[in-house]
Tab-separated table of C-alpha atoms in Angstrom:
chain	number	residue	atom	x	y	z
O	1	MET	CA	-43.222	-8.286	-1.892
O	2	ARG	CA	-44.873	-5.284	-2.118
O	3	LYS	CA	-45.802	-3.234	1.172
O	4	THR	CA	-48.102	-0.741	2.757
O	5	ILE	CA	-45.882	2.199	4.391
O	6	LEU	CA	-46.852	4.831	6.093
O	7	ILE	CA	-43.827	7.123	7.014
O	8	THR	CA	-44.575	10.449	9.880
O	9	GLY	CA	-42.511	13.985	8.534
O	10	ALA	CA	-41.698	12.682	5.070
O	11	THR	CA	-41.860	15.867	3.309
O	12	ASP	CA	-37.972	15.856	3.757
O	13	GLY	CA	-35.210	14.958	5.288
O	14	ILE	CA	-34.246	11.204	6.167
O	15	GLY	CA	-38.778	10.649	5.957
O	16	LEU	CA	-38.424	12.067	2.858
O	17	ASN	CA	-34.992	9.769	1.507
O	18	THR	CA	-36.512	6.637	3.280
O	19	ALA	CA	-39.861	7.381	1.476
O	20	LYS	CA	-37.973	7.751	-2.146
O	21	ARG	CA	-36.070	4.766	-1.202
O	22	LEU	CA	-39.052	2.223	-0.595
O	23	ALA	CA	-41.346	3.593	-3.546
O	24	GLN	CA	-38.043	2.909	-6.162
O	25	LEU	CA	-37.500	-0.730	-3.947
O	26	GLY	CA	-41.654	-0.775	-5.494
O	27	HIS	CA	-43.535	-0.883	-2.270
O	28	ARG	CA	-46.697	1.603	-1.648
O	29	VAL	CA	-45.772	4.976	0.332
O	30	LEU	CA	-48.347	6.643	1.992
O	31	LEU	CA	-46.375	10.154	3.106
O	32	HIS	CA	-47.742	12.273	6.264
O	33	GLY	CA	-46.554	16.010	6.293
O	34	ARG	CA	-47.806	19.206	7.929
O	35	SER	CA	-47.099	21.220	5.096
O	36	GLU	CA	-49.600	20.800	1.708
O	37	SER	CA	-47.056	22.593	-0.512
O	38	LYS	CA	-44.447	20.615	0.464
O	39	LEU	CA	-47.024	17.239	0.717
O	40	ARG	CA	-47.868	17.921	-2.838
O	41	GLN	CA	-43.663	18.153	-3.437
O	42	ALA	CA	-42.429	15.340	-2.000
O	43	ARG	CA	-45.576	12.889	-3.733
O	44	ALA	CA	-45.179	14.550	-7.402
O	45	ASP	CA	-41.584	13.743	-6.656
O	46	ILE	CA	-42.214	10.124	-5.495
O	47	GLN	CA	-44.511	9.292	-8.045
O	48	GLU	CA	-41.857	10.896	-11.123
O	49	ILE	CA	-39.308	8.423	-9.505
O	50	SER	CA	-41.003	4.923	-9.001
O	51	ASN	CA	-43.591	6.127	-11.896
O	52	ASP	CA	-46.130	5.008	-9.456
O	53	GLU	CA	-49.543	6.872	-8.793
O	54	SER	CA	-50.697	5.230	-6.104
O	55	VAL	CA	-48.316	7.649	-3.551
O	56	GLN	CA	-50.533	9.435	-1.029
O	57	GLY	CA	-50.189	12.161	1.326
O	58	TYR	CA	-52.019	13.007	4.510
O	59	LEU	CA	-51.558	16.868	6.366
O	60	ALA	CA	-51.707	16.966	9.755
O	61	ASP	CA	-49.720	18.618	12.481
O	62	LEU	CA	-48.596	16.795	14.975
O	63	SER	CA	-48.035	19.272	17.804
O	64	HIS	CA	-51.874	18.725	18.123
O	65	LEU	CA	-52.925	15.254	19.531
O	66	SER	CA	-56.543	15.519	18.015
O	67	GLN	CA	-54.617	15.829	14.081
O	68	ALA	CA	-52.055	12.522	15.365
O	69	GLU	CA	-55.717	11.060	15.335
O	70	ARG	CA	-57.695	12.572	12.277
O	71	LEU	CA	-54.389	10.784	10.780
O	72	ALA	CA	-55.061	7.308	11.841
O	73	GLY	CA	-58.223	7.436	11.181
O	74	ASP	CA	-57.725	8.986	7.534
O	75	VAL	CA	-55.490	6.013	7.080
O	76	VAL	CA	-57.346	3.475	8.050
O	77	ALA	CA	-60.168	4.135	5.706
O	78	ASP	CA	-58.247	4.212	2.655
O	79	HIS	CA	-56.107	1.312	4.104
O	80	PRO	CA	-57.845	-1.441	6.410
O	81	ASN	CA	-54.448	-2.964	6.310
O	82	ILE	CA	-50.978	-1.406	6.370
O	83	ASP	CA	-47.223	-3.288	6.745
O	84	VAL	CA	-45.342	-0.979	8.130
O	85	LEU	CA	-46.101	2.370	10.157
O	86	ILE	CA	-42.123	4.512	10.246
O	87	ASN	CA	-42.422	7.233	13.404
O	88	ASN	CA	-40.116	9.636	11.788
O	89	ALA	CA	-41.495	13.172	12.232
O	90	GLY	CA	-39.289	15.661	15.008
O	91	VAL	CA	-38.507	18.287	16.847
O	92	PHE	CA	-35.768	19.783	18.004
O	93	ALA	CA	-35.506	23.525	18.627
O	94	VAL	CA	-38.404	25.523	17.777
O	95	ASN	CA	-40.306	29.078	18.269
O	96	GLU	CA	-42.873	28.246	20.573
O	97	SER	CA	-42.339	25.565	22.800
O	98	ARG	CA	-45.984	24.870	24.271
O	99	THR	CA	-48.380	23.468	22.500
O	100	ASP	CA	-52.504	24.532	21.779
O	101	ASP	CA	-52.747	21.480	24.617
O	102	GLY	CA	-50.999	22.722	26.844
O	103	LEU	CA	-47.970	20.532	26.366
O	104	ASP	CA	-44.175	20.705	25.262
O	105	VAL	CA	-44.211	20.500	22.055
O	106	ARG	CA	-41.354	17.783	21.500
O	107	PHE	CA	-43.078	15.674	23.221
O	108	ALA	CA	-46.184	16.111	21.747
O	109	VAL	CA	-44.629	15.704	18.109
O	110	ASN	CA	-42.012	13.276	19.539
O	111	THR	CA	-43.764	10.762	21.903
O	112	ILE	CA	-47.423	11.278	22.190
O	113	SER	CA	-48.339	11.542	18.487
O	114	PRO	CA	-46.184	8.766	17.609
O	115	TYR	CA	-47.864	6.563	20.784
O	116	ILE	CA	-51.618	7.766	19.239
O	117	LEU	CA	-50.443	6.133	15.362
O	118	ALA	CA	-49.468	3.126	17.237
O	119	LYS	CA	-52.148	2.056	19.078
O	120	ARG	CA	-54.983	2.725	16.169
O	121	LEU	CA	-52.382	1.427	13.723
O	122	ILE	CA	-52.081	-1.712	15.439
O	123	PRO	CA	-55.454	-3.317	13.929
O	124	ALA	CA	-54.798	-2.274	10.937
O	125	LEU	CA	-50.865	-3.673	11.205
O	126	GLY	CA	-51.937	-7.480	12.846
O	127	SER	CA	-49.026	-9.630	14.057
O	128	ASP	CA	-47.520	-9.577	10.314
O	129	GLY	CA	-46.634	-5.702	10.692
O	130	ARG	CA	-43.507	-3.425	12.110
O	131	ILE	CA	-43.661	-0.154	13.839
O	132	VAL	CA	-39.962	2.026	13.262
O	133	ASN	CA	-39.699	4.219	15.599
O	134	VAL	CA	-37.353	6.421	14.964
O	135	SER	CA	-35.219	7.511	18.250
O	136	SER	CA	-31.809	9.263	18.869
O	137	ALA	CA	-28.636	8.808	20.665
O	138	ALA	CA	-29.677	12.000	22.252
O	139	GLN	CA	-31.713	10.737	25.550
O	140	ALA	CA	-32.296	11.486	29.738
O	141	PRO	CA	-33.954	11.057	32.491
O	142	VAL	CA	-38.421	11.585	31.759
O	143	ASN	CA	-39.303	13.851	34.041
O	144	LEU	CA	-42.856	12.894	34.302
O	145	SER	CA	-44.600	16.634	35.106
O	146	ALA	CA	-42.776	17.800	32.083
O	147	LEU	CA	-44.454	15.167	29.919
O	148	SER	CA	-47.477	16.466	31.281
O	149	GLY	CA	-46.616	19.669	30.187
O	150	THR	CA	-46.060	21.244	33.425
O	151	GLY	CA	-42.508	23.228	33.846
O	152	LYS	CA	-40.378	24.600	30.855
O	153	LEU	CA	-37.172	22.265	29.256
O	154	SER	CA	-34.538	23.718	27.714
O	155	ASP	CA	-34.203	22.229	24.177
O	156	GLY	CA	-31.378	19.696	24.114
O	157	ASP	CA	-33.843	18.780	27.612
O	158	ALA	CA	-37.069	18.322	26.057
O	159	TYR	CA	-35.850	16.883	22.575
O	160	ALA	CA	-33.456	14.232	24.714
O	161	GLN	CA	-35.744	13.531	27.301
O	162	SER	CA	-39.100	12.102	24.497
O	163	LYS	CA	-36.966	10.108	22.827
O	164	LEU	CA	-35.670	8.170	25.976
O	165	ALA	CA	-39.751	8.669	26.430
O	166	LEU	CA	-40.608	6.974	23.083
O	167	ILE	CA	-38.083	3.533	23.525
O	168	MET	CA	-39.754	3.622	26.923
O	169	TRP	CA	-43.445	3.168	25.139
O	170	THR	CA	-42.386	1.357	22.682
O	171	ASN	CA	-40.702	-1.784	24.863
O	172	GLN	CA	-43.667	-1.080	26.627
O	173	MET	CA	-46.003	-1.547	23.890
O	174	ALA	CA	-44.059	-4.232	22.345
O	175	ALA	CA	-44.264	-6.826	25.966
O	176	SER	CA	-48.033	-6.244	26.755
O	177	LEU	CA	-48.590	-7.128	23.047
O	178	GLY	CA	-45.884	-9.843	22.478
O	179	THR	CA	-46.437	-12.022	18.921
O	180	ASP	CA	-49.707	-10.659	18.853
O	181	GLY	CA	-48.810	-6.964	17.802
O	182	PRO	CA	-46.761	-6.135	15.086
O	183	MET	CA	-42.675	-6.316	15.540
O	184	MET	CA	-41.337	-2.824	17.295
O	185	VAL	CA	-38.579	-1.521	17.151
O	186	SER	CA	-36.394	2.204	18.761
O	187	VAL	CA	-33.840	3.085	16.038
O	188	ASN	CA	-31.502	5.530	16.677
O	189	PRO	CA	-30.801	6.477	12.749
O	190	GLY	CA	-27.358	8.282	13.333
O	191	SER	CA	-26.230	11.261	14.765
O	192	LEU	CA	-25.672	14.345	13.042
O	193	LEU	CA	-27.433	14.054	9.648
O	194	ALA	CA	-27.688	16.722	7.430
O	195	SER	CA	-31.981	17.535	8.446
O	196	LYS	CA	-32.666	20.675	8.560
O	197	MET	CA	-33.009	19.933	12.212
O	198	VAL	CA	-29.710	19.174	12.763
O	199	LYS	CA	-28.670	22.439	11.143
O	200	ARG	CA	-30.757	24.557	12.436
O	201	ALA	CA	-30.320	23.213	16.139
O	202	PHE	CA	-26.277	23.150	15.393
O	203	GLY	CA	-25.678	25.200	12.678
O	204	ILE	CA	-23.443	22.204	10.695
O	205	ASP	CA	-24.214	20.956	7.925
O	206	GLY	CA	-24.206	17.621	8.648
O	207	LYS	CA	-23.272	13.672	7.419
O	208	ASP	CA	-25.009	11.791	4.695
O	209	LEU	CA	-28.883	11.786	5.482
O	210	SER	CA	-28.696	8.224	3.583
O	211	ILE	CA	-26.922	6.611	6.849
O	212	GLY	CA	-30.079	7.554	8.225
O	213	SER	CA	-32.875	6.089	5.718
O	214	ASP	CA	-30.357	3.089	4.755
O	215	ILE	CA	-31.221	1.463	8.298
O	216	LEU	CA	-34.793	2.278	8.163
O	217	VAL	CA	-35.558	0.765	4.701
O	218	ARG	CA	-33.750	-2.324	6.671
O	219	ALA	CA	-36.196	-1.986	9.891
O	220	ALA	CA	-38.534	-1.519	7.681
O	221	THR	CA	-38.568	-3.905	5.155
O	222	SER	CA	-35.037	-6.544	6.216
O	223	GLN	CA	-35.160	-9.972	7.896
O	224	GLU	CA	-32.819	-8.810	10.322
O	225	PHE	CA	-35.438	-7.322	12.221
O	226	ASP	CA	-38.289	-10.062	12.003
O	227	LYS	CA	-37.104	-10.601	15.862
O	228	ALA	CA	-36.239	-7.105	16.929
O	229	SER	CA	-39.138	-6.068	19.134
O	230	GLY	CA	-39.098	-4.731	21.852
O	231	ARG	CA	-35.107	-4.064	21.174
O	232	TYR	CA	-33.231	-0.689	20.106
O	233	TYR	CA	-30.716	-0.070	16.942
O	234	ASP	CA	-27.639	1.833	17.742
O	235	ASN	CA	-26.731	3.332	14.158
O	236	ASP	CA	-24.098	4.936	15.191
O	237	SER	CA	-22.194	1.031	16.785
O	238	LEU	CA	-24.294	-0.118	13.679
O	239	ARG	CA	-25.783	-2.468	15.752
O	240	PHE	CA	-28.566	-3.393	18.119
O	241	GLY	CA	-27.524	-2.211	21.458
O	242	GLN	CA	-28.663	-0.870	25.238
O	243	PRO	CA	-30.793	2.082	25.669
O	244	HIS	CA	-30.008	4.610	28.325
O	245	HIS	CA	-31.153	2.504	31.341
O	246	ASP	CA	-34.054	4.027	32.461
O	247	ALA	CA	-36.008	2.496	28.929
O	248	LEU	CA	-35.025	-0.942	30.751
O	249	ASN	CA	-36.594	-0.690	33.620
O	250	ASP	CA	-39.939	-1.953	33.839
O	251	GLU	CA	-41.622	0.676	36.505
O	252	LYS	CA	-40.652	3.867	34.912
O	253	SER	CA	-41.453	2.929	31.633
O	254	ALA	CA	-44.531	1.664	32.789
O	255	ALA	CA	-45.388	5.372	35.017
O	256	VAL	CA	-44.210	6.938	31.032
O	257	VAL	CA	-47.665	4.862	29.671
O	258	GLN	CA	-50.081	5.367	31.886
O	259	THR	CA	-48.976	9.164	31.633
O	260	MET	CA	-49.900	9.471	28.028
O	261	ASP	CA	-52.731	7.624	28.896
O	262	VAL	CA	-54.451	9.837	31.251
O	263	ILE	CA	-53.131	13.117	28.767
O	264	LEU	CA	-54.812	11.031	25.544
O	265	ASP	CA	-57.983	11.297	27.970
O	266	GLU	CA	-57.995	14.267	29.082
O	267	ILE	CA	-57.434	16.155	25.457
O	268	LEU	CA	-58.499	13.710	23.263
O	269	ALA	CA	-62.048	13.108	24.930
O	270	ALA	CA	-62.307	16.751	24.861
O	271	SER	CA	-61.847	17.321	21.525
O	272	ARG	CA	-64.164	14.452	20.503
């Protein structure tokens, strides 16, 4: 059955590969990017390989929380019902670590904007939909002050904390919604894949991107993920596994969610 699938960070790397694979399988892909020219090129490429003129692109800089909220609104306005959200957009090393909202850009893009999209799109996804959150093998205990924008972290610490925080809110949201919400799973697509992020951060070519896109396609469409809500899939070990133990701690995970809700109340309320 043809699915409508929104993929963030879909103009290069794993996101673009995943979009191409899904389009070739006959699904309708909705592409997100922060560069207008790259988004236009990605849309044209996917239309060409899939012969599908319904491919749409959405422009948003997810380091700005108001743009994440606007993106969700634009998608729902065009598609009151969607089947899958793949939160793939992510950043690691950056020239400027502080966003206009006063947050660390890694937390803004990797953790909080995906949370906004999930919350806003759940009604459109319904109980039959799926949310696939792209995490990482790099996971570190979350400093709530850093999440709130206080203090400065190294690139590695900020990235690892943001990716664990992503898993933590995924688990909390999945548990709170139960069978009333979409299937929500966290996925490590594979370590050191040949993405722009890896090349910039580590100066290496990395492994085949299809390792990551293959598992994201499966998480979005295959029956093996039907009952994966609240679980973590580690593609390095090719199985469901245990994330960092903090993600299994309800109290710590609830604190992450509560901190993000305060951030949203403060920042999004001011932008409305």
